[in-house]
């Protein structure tokens, strides 16, 4: 399994209480990114929400840094680590807007972008943006097809159920000849969508065991990425045994890339944790 991190500061995952992160800033994000880059982590993340309904803040968290600006900054601070949008809500953007903005980011990062996308579920947010909600599933499927047609072409052409375009130039588009697309979500439909229209599945809010059951019921092609988080934050510094058990359970469930969340009390503690997980992972893989 490869190691990635759910970047601290930029999102309070699942409404987790902010501690040191409350007053942290962009330099702290940069230090985490640089350390993860040096240690060989596969990717780091930044999610997207425009505005969270106050009634949902306790469950979903309220802090969401903008991924385009954040990952552009991180790209300039790093060399190898990949940058994953976890996740963009497809219904909030025209596919060509994603191609232009994140194609440009792919150039800025020298081809390190992973486009993590999702259907979305916050009706209030859709309503604020004037985005259609009831047909968001089939609309997202069409957007995925449109993205695959347009990401690598300066003269894209597509004719689908919801999106049609042609006869225009989009420059730049993506630098990578085949940008990886991962689909997020918390339903079996998200896994089906990922297997059909993308290169990876990055669910949230479901247990490792449940994800494993769903995966066993499907035919997963070689090279397909399964990006899972442990059921609880990892603590490789103070509890390496439990961390190893969690990683073994994730591997057994079909995980190809870990999205690591950690127990952490300060920036220094967070940096210590990512060092400890990298060392433990290297030891267990005989490196």
Short mmCIF file of C-alpha atoms in Angstrom, two decimals:
data_model
loop_
_atom_site.label_atom_id
_atom_site.label_comp_id
_atom_site.label_asym_id
_atom_site.label_seq_id
_atom_site.Cartn_x
_atom_site.Cartn_y
_atom_site.Cartn_z
CA UNK A 1 0.00 0.00 0.00
CA UNK A 2 1.03 3.57 -0.67
CA UNK A 3 0.66 6.28 1.96
CA UNK A 4 -1.22 9.54 1.54
CA UNK A 5 -2.33 12.13 4.08
CA UNK A 6 -5.60 13.94 4.66
CA UNK A 7 -3.92 17.32 4.97
CA UNK A 8 -4.38 19.05 8.35
CA UNK A 9 -5.43 22.68 8.75
CA UNK A 10 -7.31 22.85 5.45
CA UNK A 11 -10.30 20.73 6.56
CA UNK A 12 -11.65 19.69 9.94
CA UNK A 13 -12.55 16.17 8.87
CA UNK A 14 -16.00 14.98 9.97
CA UNK A 15 -16.36 17.94 12.28
CA UNK A 16 -13.32 17.00 14.38
CA UNK A 17 -12.52 19.71 16.88
CA UNK A 18 -9.70 21.99 15.79
CA UNK A 19 -6.83 22.25 18.29
CA UNK A 20 -3.51 23.74 17.12
CA UNK A 21 -4.99 23.93 13.63
CA UNK A 22 -7.41 26.67 14.63
CA UNK A 23 -4.67 29.30 14.52
CA UNK A 24 -2.40 27.55 12.02
CA UNK A 25 -1.73 29.05 8.62
CA UNK A 26 -0.26 28.52 5.23
CA UNK A 27 3.33 28.12 6.47
CA UNK A 28 2.21 25.17 8.61
CA UNK A 29 0.56 23.58 5.57
CA UNK A 30 3.80 24.09 3.67
CA UNK A 31 5.88 22.42 6.37
CA UNK A 32 3.59 19.38 6.45
CA UNK A 33 3.66 19.14 2.65
CA UNK A 34 7.45 19.41 2.49
CA UNK A 35 7.90 16.73 5.15
CA UNK A 36 5.47 14.34 3.45
CA UNK A 37 7.22 14.99 0.14
CA UNK A 38 10.65 14.15 1.59
CA UNK A 39 9.30 11.01 3.24
CA UNK A 40 7.88 9.62 -0.01
CA UNK A 41 4.17 9.94 0.69
CA UNK A 42 2.06 9.34 -2.39
CA UNK A 43 -0.39 12.24 -2.09
CA UNK A 44 -1.93 14.89 0.08
CA UNK A 45 -5.45 16.24 -0.14
CA UNK A 46 -7.64 19.31 -0.12
CA UNK A 47 -11.43 19.15 -0.24
CA UNK A 48 -14.12 21.54 -1.45
CA UNK A 49 -17.21 23.17 -0.02
CA UNK A 50 -18.37 26.70 -0.75
CA UNK A 51 -20.47 27.01 2.38
CA UNK A 52 -21.60 24.47 4.97
CA UNK A 53 -25.11 24.85 6.45
CA UNK A 54 -24.71 25.74 10.13
CA UNK A 55 -26.84 22.72 11.04
CA UNK A 56 -24.31 20.40 9.32
CA UNK A 57 -21.11 21.92 10.69
CA UNK A 58 -20.90 19.55 13.65
CA UNK A 59 -21.15 16.49 11.41
CA UNK A 60 -19.19 17.58 8.35
CA UNK A 61 -16.91 20.29 9.69
CA UNK A 62 -17.00 23.92 8.66
CA UNK A 63 -13.45 24.64 7.50
CA UNK A 64 -12.67 23.98 3.83
CA UNK A 65 -9.77 25.79 2.20
CA UNK A 66 -10.19 26.24 -1.53
CA UNK A 67 -8.35 23.38 -3.27
CA UNK A 68 -7.21 25.32 -6.33
CA UNK A 69 -5.42 28.02 -4.34
CA UNK A 70 -4.19 25.65 -1.63
CA UNK A 71 -2.78 23.00 -3.94
CA UNK A 72 -1.19 25.67 -6.14
CA UNK A 73 0.74 26.86 -3.08
CA UNK A 74 1.64 23.30 -2.08
CA UNK A 75 2.85 22.55 -5.61
CA UNK A 76 5.43 25.31 -5.25
CA UNK A 77 6.67 23.89 -1.92
CA UNK A 78 7.06 20.27 -3.09
CA UNK A 79 8.68 18.16 -5.81
CA UNK A 80 7.19 14.67 -5.98
CA UNK A 81 4.09 14.24 -3.86
CA UNK A 82 0.82 14.13 -5.77
CA UNK A 83 -1.97 16.64 -5.12
CA UNK A 84 -5.48 15.22 -4.77
CA UNK A 85 -8.75 17.13 -4.71
CA UNK A 86 -10.72 15.10 -2.20
CA UNK A 87 -13.24 15.98 -3.49
CA UNK A 88 -14.54 18.47 -6.02
CA UNK A 89 -18.33 18.48 -6.27
CA UNK A 90 -19.03 17.94 -9.97
CA UNK A 91 -22.39 19.68 -9.94
CA UNK A 92 -20.82 22.99 -8.87
CA UNK A 93 -18.70 23.34 -12.03
CA UNK A 94 -19.00 23.02 -15.79
CA UNK A 95 -16.58 20.31 -16.94
CA UNK A 96 -14.64 22.80 -19.07
CA UNK A 97 -14.16 25.06 -16.04
CA UNK A 98 -12.58 22.09 -14.25
CA UNK A 99 -10.41 21.34 -17.28
CA UNK A 100 -9.12 24.91 -17.47
CA UNK A 101 -8.55 25.48 -13.74
CA UNK A 102 -7.19 22.10 -12.80
CA UNK A 103 -5.46 21.58 -16.13
CA UNK A 104 -3.54 24.75 -15.30
CA UNK A 105 -2.79 23.35 -11.83
CA UNK A 106 -1.52 20.17 -13.47
CA UNK A 107 1.00 22.32 -15.36
CA UNK A 108 1.90 24.29 -12.24
CA UNK A 109 2.57 21.03 -10.38
CA UNK A 110 4.39 19.45 -13.35
CA UNK A 111 1.82 16.70 -13.79
CA UNK A 112 1.13 15.74 -10.19
CA UNK A 113 -2.62 16.35 -9.94
CA UNK A 114 -5.18 13.68 -9.06
CA UNK A 115 -8.73 14.81 -9.75
CA UNK A 116 -10.88 13.52 -6.90
CA UNK A 117 -14.55 14.21 -7.56
CA UNK A 118 -17.94 13.49 -6.07
CA UNK A 119 -21.65 13.90 -6.68
CA UNK A 120 -22.39 15.96 -3.55
CA UNK A 121 -25.20 15.66 -1.05
CA UNK A 122 -25.75 19.08 0.58
CA UNK A 123 -28.93 20.39 -1.05
CA UNK A 124 -28.58 23.76 0.67
CA UNK A 125 -25.20 24.28 -0.96
CA UNK A 126 -26.55 23.31 -4.38
CA UNK A 127 -29.42 25.75 -3.90
CA UNK A 128 -27.13 28.62 -2.91
CA UNK A 129 -25.10 28.07 -6.08
CA UNK A 130 -28.15 27.62 -8.30
CA UNK A 131 -26.98 24.11 -9.20
CA UNK A 132 -29.49 21.34 -10.03
CA UNK A 133 -29.79 18.83 -7.20
CA UNK A 134 -32.36 16.13 -8.04
CA UNK A 135 -30.56 14.85 -11.15
CA UNK A 136 -27.05 15.29 -9.75
CA UNK A 137 -26.20 11.57 -10.16
CA UNK A 138 -26.71 11.22 -13.92
CA UNK A 139 -25.42 14.76 -14.38
CA UNK A 140 -22.19 13.76 -12.59
CA UNK A 141 -21.84 10.67 -14.79
CA UNK A 142 -22.11 12.85 -17.87
CA UNK A 143 -19.60 15.30 -16.40
CA UNK A 144 -17.12 12.45 -15.86
CA UNK A 145 -17.45 11.38 -19.49
CA UNK A 146 -17.04 15.00 -20.58
CA UNK A 147 -13.93 15.41 -18.42
CA UNK A 148 -12.31 12.32 -19.85
CA UNK A 149 -12.99 13.63 -23.36
CA UNK A 150 -11.68 17.13 -22.62
CA UNK A 151 -8.86 16.91 -20.08
CA UNK A 152 -6.12 16.19 -22.59
CA UNK A 153 -7.35 18.12 -25.63
CA UNK A 154 -6.89 21.79 -26.43
CA UNK A 155 -9.81 21.49 -28.85
CA UNK A 156 -12.26 19.35 -26.87
CA UNK A 157 -15.46 17.96 -28.28
CA UNK A 158 -18.24 16.18 -26.43
CA UNK A 159 -21.95 15.59 -26.94
CA UNK A 160 -23.72 14.16 -23.91
CA UNK A 161 -27.02 14.22 -22.08
CA UNK A 162 -26.21 17.29 -19.97
CA UNK A 163 -23.03 18.72 -21.47
CA UNK A 164 -22.16 19.40 -25.08
CA UNK A 165 -19.30 21.48 -26.44
CA UNK A 166 -16.99 21.84 -29.39
CA UNK A 167 -15.48 24.41 -31.70
CA UNK A 168 -13.45 26.15 -29.01
CA UNK A 169 -9.90 26.11 -27.69
CA UNK A 170 -9.07 25.37 -24.05
CA UNK A 171 -5.41 26.13 -23.41
CA UNK A 172 -3.94 24.85 -21.22
CA UNK A 173 -5.65 21.57 -20.61
CA UNK A 174 -4.08 18.86 -18.43
CA UNK A 175 -0.36 18.15 -18.75
CA UNK A 176 -0.70 14.44 -17.94
CA UNK A 177 -1.67 12.27 -20.91
CA UNK A 178 -4.18 10.48 -18.66
CA UNK A 179 -5.00 12.35 -15.46
CA UNK A 180 -6.16 9.99 -12.69
CA UNK A 181 -9.76 10.53 -11.59
CA UNK A 182 -10.91 9.18 -8.23
CA UNK A 183 -14.56 9.13 -7.20
CA UNK A 184 -15.55 9.86 -3.62
CA UNK A 185 -18.81 9.10 -1.85
CA UNK A 186 -20.31 6.88 0.80
CA UNK A 187 -22.64 4.60 -1.16
CA UNK A 188 -22.42 1.51 -3.34
CA UNK A 189 -23.36 3.78 -6.23
CA UNK A 190 -20.11 5.70 -5.74
CA UNK A 191 -18.12 2.48 -6.09
CA UNK A 192 -20.05 1.51 -9.21
CA UNK A 193 -19.47 4.99 -10.66
CA UNK A 194 -15.75 4.77 -9.89
CA UNK A 195 -15.35 1.33 -11.46
CA UNK A 196 -17.24 2.41 -14.56
CA UNK A 197 -15.98 5.95 -15.14
CA UNK A 198 -12.77 6.53 -13.17
CA UNK A 199 -9.45 5.10 -12.03
CA UNK A 200 -10.03 4.99 -8.29
CA UNK A 201 -12.49 5.03 -5.40
CA UNK A 202 -11.93 7.23 -2.34
CA UNK A 203 -14.96 6.81 -0.06
CA UNK A 204 -15.61 8.57 3.22
CA UNK A 205 -17.79 7.86 6.20
CA UNK A 206 -17.89 4.08 5.81
CA UNK A 207 -15.91 1.50 7.76
CA UNK A 208 -12.97 -0.40 6.33
CA UNK A 209 -14.92 -3.65 6.78
CA UNK A 210 -17.91 -2.30 4.86
CA UNK A 211 -15.68 -1.04 2.06
CA UNK A 212 -14.06 -4.47 1.89
CA UNK A 213 -17.44 -6.21 1.63
CA UNK A 214 -18.51 -3.94 -1.20
CA UNK A 215 -15.24 -4.45 -3.04
CA UNK A 216 -15.45 -8.25 -2.77
CA UNK A 217 -18.84 -8.14 -4.49
CA UNK A 218 -17.39 -6.32 -7.51
CA UNK A 219 -14.81 -7.13 -10.14
CA UNK A 220 -11.98 -4.70 -9.46
CA UNK A 221 -9.59 -4.29 -12.42
CA UNK A 222 -5.80 -4.30 -12.03
CA UNK A 223 -4.38 -0.87 -11.28
CA UNK A 224 -7.64 0.46 -9.85
CA UNK A 225 -6.92 2.61 -6.78
CA UNK A 226 -8.82 1.98 -3.54
CA UNK A 227 -8.10 4.88 -1.20
CA UNK A 228 -9.34 4.23 2.34
CA UNK A 229 -8.90 5.84 5.73
CA UNK A 230 -8.56 3.82 8.92
CA UNK A 231 -11.64 3.66 11.13
CA UNK A 232 -9.84 5.74 13.77
CA UNK A 233 -6.99 8.25 13.57
CA UNK A 234 -3.59 6.55 13.53
CA UNK A 235 -1.05 6.95 16.33
CA UNK A 236 2.20 5.36 15.10
CA UNK A 237 4.29 7.28 17.66
CA UNK A 238 2.60 6.03 20.83
CA UNK A 239 0.74 2.98 19.52
CA UNK A 240 2.62 1.40 16.62
CA UNK A 241 1.03 -2.00 17.30
CA UNK A 242 -2.50 -0.72 16.77
CA UNK A 243 -1.31 1.20 13.73
CA UNK A 244 0.11 -1.99 12.21
CA UNK A 245 -3.17 -3.80 12.89
CA UNK A 246 -5.13 -1.02 11.23
CA UNK A 247 -2.89 -1.11 8.16
CA UNK A 248 -3.23 -4.91 7.92
CA UNK A 249 -7.02 -4.63 8.09
CA UNK A 250 -6.97 -2.00 5.37
CA UNK A 251 -4.77 -4.15 3.14
CA UNK A 252 -7.09 -7.13 3.66
CA UNK A 253 -10.05 -4.99 2.64
CA UNK A 254 -8.41 -4.16 -0.69
CA UNK A 255 -6.81 -0.80 0.07
CA UNK A 256 -4.12 0.26 -2.38
CA UNK A 257 -3.47 3.70 -0.88
CA UNK A 258 -3.96 4.80 2.72
CA UNK A 259 -5.50 8.20 3.38
CA UNK A 260 -3.88 8.73 6.76
CA UNK A 261 -5.45 10.74 9.55
CA UNK A 262 -3.49 11.05 12.77
CA UNK A 263 -3.83 11.70 16.46
CA UNK A 264 -2.06 15.06 16.81
CA UNK A 265 -1.75 17.82 19.39
CA UNK A 266 0.57 20.29 17.64
CA UNK A 267 2.37 20.83 14.39
CA UNK A 268 5.49 19.21 15.87
CA UNK A 269 3.44 16.19 16.96
CA UNK A 270 1.84 15.90 13.51
CA UNK A 271 5.26 15.96 11.83
CA UNK A 272 6.46 13.31 14.28
CA UNK A 273 3.47 11.14 13.37
CA UNK A 274 4.05 11.27 9.61
CA UNK A 275 7.71 10.40 10.17
CA UNK A 276 6.72 7.47 12.40
CA UNK A 277 4.18 6.10 9.93
CA UNK A 278 6.67 6.29 7.07
CA UNK A 279 9.27 4.43 9.14
CA UNK A 280 6.78 1.78 10.22
CA UNK A 281 5.61 1.31 6.64
CA UNK A 282 9.20 0.94 5.42
CA UNK A 283 9.99 -1.62 8.12
CA UNK A 284 6.92 -3.69 7.32
CA UNK A 285 7.79 -3.66 3.62
CA UNK A 286 11.41 -4.64 4.18
CA UNK A 287 12.91 -1.37 2.97
#
